[in-house]
Protein backbone atom coordinates (compact mmCIF):
# COMPACT_ATOMS: atom_id res chain seq x y z
CA UNK A 1 0.00 0.00 0.00
CA UNK A 2 1.43 3.38 -0.93
CA UNK A 3 0.47 6.68 0.47
CA UNK A 4 0.55 9.99 -1.28
CA UNK A 5 1.44 13.18 0.39
CA UNK A 6 -0.62 16.21 -0.31
CA UNK A 7 1.48 19.16 -1.25
CA UNK A 8 0.56 22.74 -0.58
CA UNK A 9 -0.73 24.71 -3.53
CA UNK A 10 2.03 26.33 -5.59
CA UNK A 11 2.42 30.06 -5.45
CA UNK A 12 1.63 31.95 -8.59
CA UNK A 13 4.78 33.04 -10.43
CA UNK A 14 5.33 35.20 -13.43
CA UNK A 15 7.99 32.97 -14.92
CA UNK A 16 7.21 30.23 -17.35
CA UNK A 17 7.78 26.70 -16.11
CA UNK A 18 10.81 24.93 -17.42
CA UNK A 19 10.17 22.90 -20.54
CA UNK A 20 12.96 20.45 -19.90
CA UNK A 21 12.06 17.17 -18.29
CA UNK A 22 13.46 16.73 -14.84
CA UNK A 23 15.67 13.68 -14.36
CA UNK A 24 13.90 10.90 -12.46
CA UNK A 25 15.13 10.17 -8.98
CA UNK A 26 16.69 6.80 -8.50
CA UNK A 27 14.64 6.05 -5.40
CA UNK A 28 11.31 7.28 -6.71
CA UNK A 29 9.81 3.78 -7.24
CA UNK A 30 7.49 2.71 -4.45
CA UNK A 31 9.09 0.30 -2.03
CA UNK A 32 7.51 -3.02 -1.42
CA UNK A 33 7.63 -4.14 2.16
CA UNK A 34 7.83 -7.82 2.91
CA UNK A 35 5.03 -8.92 5.21
CA UNK A 36 6.15 -9.20 8.80
CA UNK A 37 6.14 -12.60 10.34
CA UNK A 38 3.39 -12.87 12.86
CA UNK A 39 4.89 -14.04 16.06
CA UNK A 40 2.93 -15.12 19.06
CA UNK A 41 3.66 -13.17 22.20
CA UNK A 42 5.69 -15.07 24.71
CA UNK A 43 3.41 -16.72 27.25
CA UNK A 44 3.43 -14.98 30.57
CA UNK A 45 4.73 -17.13 33.35
CA UNK A 46 1.89 -18.24 35.59
CA UNK A 47 2.20 -16.42 38.84
CA UNK A 48 1.84 -19.17 41.35
CA UNK A 49 -0.01 -18.18 44.46
CA UNK A 50 2.21 -18.43 47.48
CA UNK A 51 1.51 -21.48 49.61
CA UNK A 52 -0.68 -20.48 52.56
CA UNK A 53 0.73 -21.21 55.99
CA UNK A 54 -2.57 -21.40 57.87
CA UNK A 55 -6.09 -22.63 57.21
CA UNK A 56 -7.48 -19.11 57.59
CA UNK A 57 -5.05 -17.82 54.97
CA UNK A 58 -5.98 -20.66 52.60
CA UNK A 59 -9.70 -19.94 53.05
CA UNK A 60 -9.25 -16.20 52.59
CA UNK A 61 -7.28 -16.60 49.35
CA UNK A 62 -9.74 -19.18 48.01
CA UNK A 63 -7.24 -22.03 47.82
CA UNK A 64 -9.27 -24.17 50.23
CA UNK A 65 -13.01 -24.52 50.87
CA UNK A 66 -14.99 -25.82 53.82
CA UNK A 67 -17.25 -28.77 52.98
CA UNK A 68 -20.26 -30.49 54.50
CA UNK A 69 -20.95 -34.10 53.52
CA UNK A 70 -24.67 -34.84 53.34
CA UNK A 71 -26.25 -38.12 54.37
CA UNK A 72 -26.57 -39.22 50.73
CA UNK A 73 -22.83 -38.65 50.19
CA UNK A 74 -23.01 -35.39 48.21
CA UNK A 75 -20.89 -32.44 49.24
CA UNK A 76 -21.89 -28.85 49.85
CA UNK A 77 -19.43 -26.01 50.25
CA UNK A 78 -19.82 -23.73 53.24
CA UNK A 79 -18.75 -20.09 53.24
CA UNK A 80 -16.01 -18.71 55.46
CA UNK A 81 -16.84 -15.21 56.66
CA UNK A 82 -13.42 -13.56 56.75
CA UNK A 83 -12.71 -10.87 59.31
CA UNK A 84 -13.84 -7.47 58.00
CA UNK A 85 -15.94 -8.83 55.12
CA UNK A 86 -19.45 -7.59 54.43
CA UNK A 87 -21.00 -10.98 55.20
CA UNK A 88 -19.14 -11.10 58.50
CA UNK A 89 -20.65 -7.74 59.46
CA UNK A 90 -24.15 -8.95 58.57
CA UNK A 91 -23.60 -12.18 60.49
CA UNK A 92 -22.41 -10.26 63.55
CA UNK A 93 -25.53 -8.09 63.38
CA UNK A 94 -27.72 -11.21 63.25
CA UNK A 95 -25.83 -12.75 66.18
CA UNK A 96 -26.27 -9.57 68.24
CA UNK A 97 -29.99 -9.60 67.56
CA UNK A 98 -30.16 -13.30 68.53
CA UNK A 99 -28.28 -12.56 71.78
CA UNK A 100 -30.86 -9.85 72.54
CA UNK A 101 -33.58 -12.53 72.49
CA UNK A 102 -34.98 -12.17 68.97
CA UNK A 103 -36.11 -15.21 67.04
CA UNK A 104 -34.67 -16.14 63.65
CA UNK A 105 -37.91 -15.01 61.99
CA UNK A 106 -37.73 -11.63 63.76
CA UNK A 107 -34.07 -11.26 62.78
CA UNK A 108 -34.91 -12.01 59.15
CA UNK A 109 -37.72 -9.48 59.15
CA UNK A 110 -35.58 -6.75 60.74
CA UNK A 111 -32.63 -7.36 58.36
CA UNK A 112 -34.98 -7.68 55.36
CA UNK A 113 -33.68 -11.11 54.36
CA UNK A 114 -35.27 -14.54 54.21
CA UNK A 115 -35.45 -16.77 57.26
CA UNK A 116 -33.02 -19.20 55.61
CA UNK A 117 -30.51 -16.40 54.99
CA UNK A 118 -30.73 -15.24 58.61
CA UNK A 119 -30.12 -18.84 59.72
CA UNK A 120 -27.12 -19.07 57.36
CA UNK A 121 -25.67 -15.88 58.86
CA UNK A 122 -25.88 -17.37 62.35
CA UNK A 123 -24.36 -20.74 61.42
CA UNK A 124 -21.74 -19.13 59.15
CA UNK A 125 -20.45 -16.90 61.93
CA UNK A 126 -20.37 -19.87 64.29
CA UNK A 127 -18.33 -21.79 61.70
CA UNK A 128 -15.95 -18.83 61.28
CA UNK A 129 -15.38 -18.71 65.04
CA UNK A 130 -14.64 -22.46 65.05
CA UNK A 131 -12.12 -22.05 62.22
CA UNK A 132 -10.42 -19.14 63.99
CA UNK A 133 -10.28 -21.14 67.23
CA UNK A 134 -8.28 -23.82 65.38
CA UNK A 135 -10.92 -26.56 65.49
CA UNK A 136 -10.16 -27.73 61.93
CA UNK A 137 -6.41 -27.08 61.78
CA UNK A 138 -5.55 -30.81 62.10
CA UNK A 139 -7.70 -31.66 59.06
CA UNK A 140 -5.92 -29.13 56.84
CA UNK A 141 -2.48 -29.57 55.34
CA UNK A 142 -0.85 -27.18 52.82
CA UNK A 143 -2.21 -27.96 49.37
CA UNK A 144 -5.49 -29.44 50.61
CA UNK A 145 -8.40 -28.16 48.51
CA UNK A 146 -11.28 -29.27 50.77
CA UNK A 147 -11.70 -29.49 54.52
CA UNK A 148 -14.64 -31.56 55.77
CA UNK A 149 -16.17 -29.71 58.72
CA UNK A 150 -19.42 -31.62 59.10
CA UNK A 151 -20.74 -35.04 58.09
CA UNK A 152 -24.45 -35.82 58.31
CA UNK A 153 -25.20 -39.38 59.30
CA UNK A 154 -28.32 -40.97 57.81
CA UNK A 155 -31.05 -41.73 60.30
CA UNK A 156 -31.92 -45.37 60.78
CA UNK A 157 -35.47 -46.32 59.86
CA UNK A 158 -37.60 -47.38 62.81
CA UNK A 159 -38.36 -51.09 62.79
mmCIF file of C-alpha atoms in Angstrom:
data_model
loop_
_atom_site.group_PDB
_atom_site.id
_atom_site.type_symbol
_atom_site.label_atom_id
_atom_site.label_comp_id
_atom_site.label_asym_id
_atom_site.label_seq_id
_atom_site.Cartn_x
_atom_site.Cartn_y
_atom_site.Cartn_z
ATOM 1 C CA UNK A 1 0.000 0.000 0.000
ATOM 2 C CA UNK A 2 1.428 3.380 -0.932
ATOM 3 C CA UNK A 3 0.466 6.681 0.471
ATOM 4 C CA UNK A 4 0.549 9.990 -1.282
ATOM 5 C CA UNK A 5 1.440 13.181 0.389
ATOM 6 C CA UNK A 6 -0.619 16.214 -0.310
ATOM 7 C CA UNK A 7 1.483 19.158 -1.250
ATOM 8 C CA UNK A 8 0.561 22.743 -0.575
ATOM 9 C CA UNK A 9 -0.734 24.712 -3.530
ATOM 10 C CA UNK A 10 2.027 26.325 -5.592
ATOM 11 C CA UNK A 11 2.415 30.064 -5.454
ATOM 12 C CA UNK A 12 1.628 31.947 -8.592
ATOM 13 C CA UNK A 13 4.778 33.037 -10.430
ATOM 14 C CA UNK A 14 5.325 35.200 -13.433
ATOM 15 C CA UNK A 15 7.991 32.970 -14.916
ATOM 16 C CA UNK A 16 7.206 30.229 -17.350
ATOM 17 C CA UNK A 17 7.779 26.703 -16.106
ATOM 18 C CA UNK A 18 10.814 24.931 -17.422
ATOM 19 C CA UNK A 19 10.174 22.897 -20.535
ATOM 20 C CA UNK A 20 12.958 20.453 -19.895
ATOM 21 C CA UNK A 21 12.057 17.169 -18.295
ATOM 22 C CA UNK A 22 13.465 16.735 -14.843
ATOM 23 C CA UNK A 23 15.668 13.679 -14.360
ATOM 24 C CA UNK A 24 13.898 10.900 -12.459
ATOM 25 C CA UNK A 25 15.134 10.171 -8.981
ATOM 26 C CA UNK A 26 16.691 6.805 -8.498
ATOM 27 C CA UNK A 27 14.644 6.054 -5.404
ATOM 28 C CA UNK A 28 11.306 7.278 -6.714
ATOM 29 C CA UNK A 29 9.814 3.777 -7.238
ATOM 30 C CA UNK A 30 7.492 2.707 -4.454
ATOM 31 C CA UNK A 31 9.089 0.301 -2.035
ATOM 32 C CA UNK A 32 7.507 -3.025 -1.415
ATOM 33 C CA UNK A 33 7.626 -4.144 2.157
ATOM 34 C CA UNK A 34 7.829 -7.820 2.914
ATOM 35 C CA UNK A 35 5.027 -8.920 5.208
ATOM 36 C CA UNK A 36 6.148 -9.197 8.799
ATOM 37 C CA UNK A 37 6.136 -12.602 10.338
ATOM 38 C CA UNK A 38 3.389 -12.873 12.855
ATOM 39 C CA UNK A 39 4.893 -14.041 16.058
ATOM 40 C CA UNK A 40 2.930 -15.118 19.059
ATOM 41 C CA UNK A 41 3.661 -13.173 22.198
ATOM 42 C CA UNK A 42 5.691 -15.075 24.708
ATOM 43 C CA UNK A 43 3.409 -16.724 27.245
ATOM 44 C CA UNK A 44 3.430 -14.979 30.572
ATOM 45 C CA UNK A 45 4.727 -17.127 33.354
ATOM 46 C CA UNK A 46 1.893 -18.239 35.595
ATOM 47 C CA UNK A 47 2.200 -16.424 38.838
ATOM 48 C CA UNK A 48 1.837 -19.168 41.353
ATOM 49 C CA UNK A 49 -0.007 -18.180 44.464
ATOM 50 C CA UNK A 50 2.210 -18.431 47.483
ATOM 51 C CA UNK A 51 1.514 -21.478 49.612
ATOM 52 C CA UNK A 52 -0.680 -20.485 52.561
ATOM 53 C CA UNK A 53 0.728 -21.207 55.986
ATOM 54 C CA UNK A 54 -2.572 -21.400 57.873
ATOM 55 C CA UNK A 55 -6.090 -22.628 57.212
ATOM 56 C CA UNK A 56 -7.483 -19.109 57.591
ATOM 57 C CA UNK A 57 -5.047 -17.816 54.966
ATOM 58 C CA UNK A 58 -5.979 -20.660 52.603
ATOM 59 C CA UNK A 59 -9.698 -19.938 53.051
ATOM 60 C CA UNK A 60 -9.249 -16.195 52.592
ATOM 61 C CA UNK A 61 -7.280 -16.600 49.349
ATOM 62 C CA UNK A 62 -9.739 -19.179 48.008
ATOM 63 C CA UNK A 63 -7.242 -22.030 47.823
ATOM 64 C CA UNK A 64 -9.272 -24.166 50.227
ATOM 65 C CA UNK A 65 -13.013 -24.524 50.869
ATOM 66 C CA UNK A 66 -14.989 -25.818 53.824
ATOM 67 C CA UNK A 67 -17.247 -28.770 52.981
ATOM 68 C CA UNK A 68 -20.256 -30.487 54.502
ATOM 69 C CA UNK A 69 -20.955 -34.097 53.523
ATOM 70 C CA UNK A 70 -24.671 -34.838 53.341
ATOM 71 C CA UNK A 71 -26.246 -38.125 54.366
ATOM 72 C CA UNK A 72 -26.575 -39.219 50.725
ATOM 73 C CA UNK A 73 -22.830 -38.646 50.186
ATOM 74 C CA UNK A 74 -23.014 -35.391 48.215
ATOM 75 C CA UNK A 75 -20.895 -32.445 49.243
ATOM 76 C CA UNK A 76 -21.885 -28.849 49.852
ATOM 77 C CA UNK A 77 -19.427 -26.011 50.248
ATOM 78 C CA UNK A 78 -19.816 -23.732 53.241
ATOM 79 C CA UNK A 79 -18.745 -20.093 53.244
ATOM 80 C CA UNK A 80 -16.013 -18.709 55.462
ATOM 81 C CA UNK A 81 -16.835 -15.207 56.664
ATOM 82 C CA UNK A 82 -13.419 -13.556 56.748
ATOM 83 C CA UNK A 83 -12.714 -10.869 59.314
ATOM 84 C CA UNK A 84 -13.843 -7.475 58.003
ATOM 85 C CA UNK A 85 -15.942 -8.826 55.118
ATOM 86 C CA UNK A 86 -19.453 -7.595 54.426
ATOM 87 C CA UNK A 87 -20.998 -10.975 55.205
ATOM 88 C CA UNK A 88 -19.138 -11.098 58.503
ATOM 89 C CA UNK A 89 -20.649 -7.737 59.458
ATOM 90 C CA UNK A 90 -24.152 -8.947 58.573
ATOM 91 C CA UNK A 91 -23.600 -12.177 60.487
ATOM 92 C CA UNK A 92 -22.409 -10.264 63.551
ATOM 93 C CA UNK A 93 -25.528 -8.091 63.377
ATOM 94 C CA UNK A 94 -27.719 -11.211 63.247
ATOM 95 C CA UNK A 95 -25.834 -12.746 66.182
ATOM 96 C CA UNK A 96 -26.266 -9.571 68.238
ATOM 97 C CA UNK A 97 -29.995 -9.599 67.561
ATOM 98 C CA UNK A 98 -30.156 -13.298 68.532
ATOM 99 C CA UNK A 99 -28.277 -12.556 71.777
ATOM 100 C CA UNK A 100 -30.862 -9.845 72.536
ATOM 101 C CA UNK A 101 -33.580 -12.534 72.486
ATOM 102 C CA UNK A 102 -34.982 -12.170 68.975
ATOM 103 C CA UNK A 103 -36.107 -15.213 67.044
ATOM 104 C CA UNK A 104 -34.666 -16.141 63.650
ATOM 105 C CA UNK A 105 -37.907 -15.005 61.990
ATOM 106 C CA UNK A 106 -37.729 -11.628 63.755
ATOM 107 C CA UNK A 107 -34.070 -11.258 62.780
ATOM 108 C CA UNK A 108 -34.907 -12.014 59.149
ATOM 109 C CA UNK A 109 -37.720 -9.477 59.153
ATOM 110 C CA UNK A 110 -35.580 -6.752 60.736
ATOM 111 C CA UNK A 111 -32.626 -7.363 58.364
ATOM 112 C CA UNK A 112 -34.983 -7.682 55.364
ATOM 113 C CA UNK A 113 -33.680 -11.111 54.362
ATOM 114 C CA UNK A 114 -35.272 -14.545 54.205
ATOM 115 C CA UNK A 115 -35.447 -16.771 57.258
ATOM 116 C CA UNK A 116 -33.017 -19.196 55.605
ATOM 117 C CA UNK A 117 -30.508 -16.397 54.987
ATOM 118 C CA UNK A 118 -30.735 -15.236 58.609
ATOM 119 C CA UNK A 119 -30.119 -18.836 59.723
ATOM 120 C CA UNK A 120 -27.118 -19.071 57.364
ATOM 121 C CA UNK A 121 -25.669 -15.878 58.859
ATOM 122 C CA UNK A 122 -25.876 -17.366 62.351
ATOM 123 C CA UNK A 123 -24.357 -20.736 61.417
ATOM 124 C CA UNK A 124 -21.743 -19.127 59.154
ATOM 125 C CA UNK A 125 -20.451 -16.897 61.935
ATOM 126 C CA UNK A 126 -20.365 -19.871 64.293
ATOM 127 C CA UNK A 127 -18.328 -21.789 61.700
ATOM 128 C CA UNK A 128 -15.949 -18.829 61.276
ATOM 129 C CA UNK A 129 -15.380 -18.714 65.035
ATOM 130 C CA UNK A 130 -14.640 -22.462 65.050
ATOM 131 C CA UNK A 131 -12.118 -22.047 62.218
ATOM 132 C CA UNK A 132 -10.419 -19.143 63.992
ATOM 133 C CA UNK A 133 -10.278 -21.141 67.225
ATOM 134 C CA UNK A 134 -8.276 -23.822 65.376
ATOM 135 C CA UNK A 135 -10.919 -26.555 65.487
ATOM 136 C CA UNK A 136 -10.163 -27.735 61.927
ATOM 137 C CA UNK A 137 -6.411 -27.085 61.778
ATOM 138 C CA UNK A 138 -5.552 -30.809 62.103
ATOM 139 C CA UNK A 139 -7.701 -31.663 59.058
ATOM 140 C CA UNK A 140 -5.923 -29.134 56.838
ATOM 141 C CA UNK A 141 -2.475 -29.573 55.341
ATOM 142 C CA UNK A 142 -0.854 -27.184 52.822
ATOM 143 C CA UNK A 143 -2.207 -27.964 49.369
ATOM 144 C CA UNK A 144 -5.493 -29.443 50.613
ATOM 145 C CA UNK A 145 -8.401 -28.161 48.510
ATOM 146 C CA UNK A 146 -11.278 -29.270 50.767
ATOM 147 C CA UNK A 147 -11.697 -29.492 54.524
ATOM 148 C CA UNK A 148 -14.641 -31.563 55.767
ATOM 149 C CA UNK A 149 -16.167 -29.710 58.719
ATOM 150 C CA UNK A 150 -19.415 -31.618 59.098
ATOM 151 C CA UNK A 151 -20.740 -35.036 58.088
ATOM 152 C CA UNK A 152 -24.446 -35.819 58.312
ATOM 153 C CA UNK A 153 -25.196 -39.384 59.300
ATOM 154 C CA UNK A 154 -28.315 -40.966 57.805
ATOM 155 C CA UNK A 155 -31.047 -41.732 60.302
ATOM 156 C CA UNK A 156 -31.919 -45.365 60.778
ATOM 157 C CA UNK A 157 -35.473 -46.317 59.864
ATOM 158 C CA UNK A 158 -37.603 -47.383 62.810
ATOM 159 C CA UNK A 159 -38.356 -51.085 62.794
#
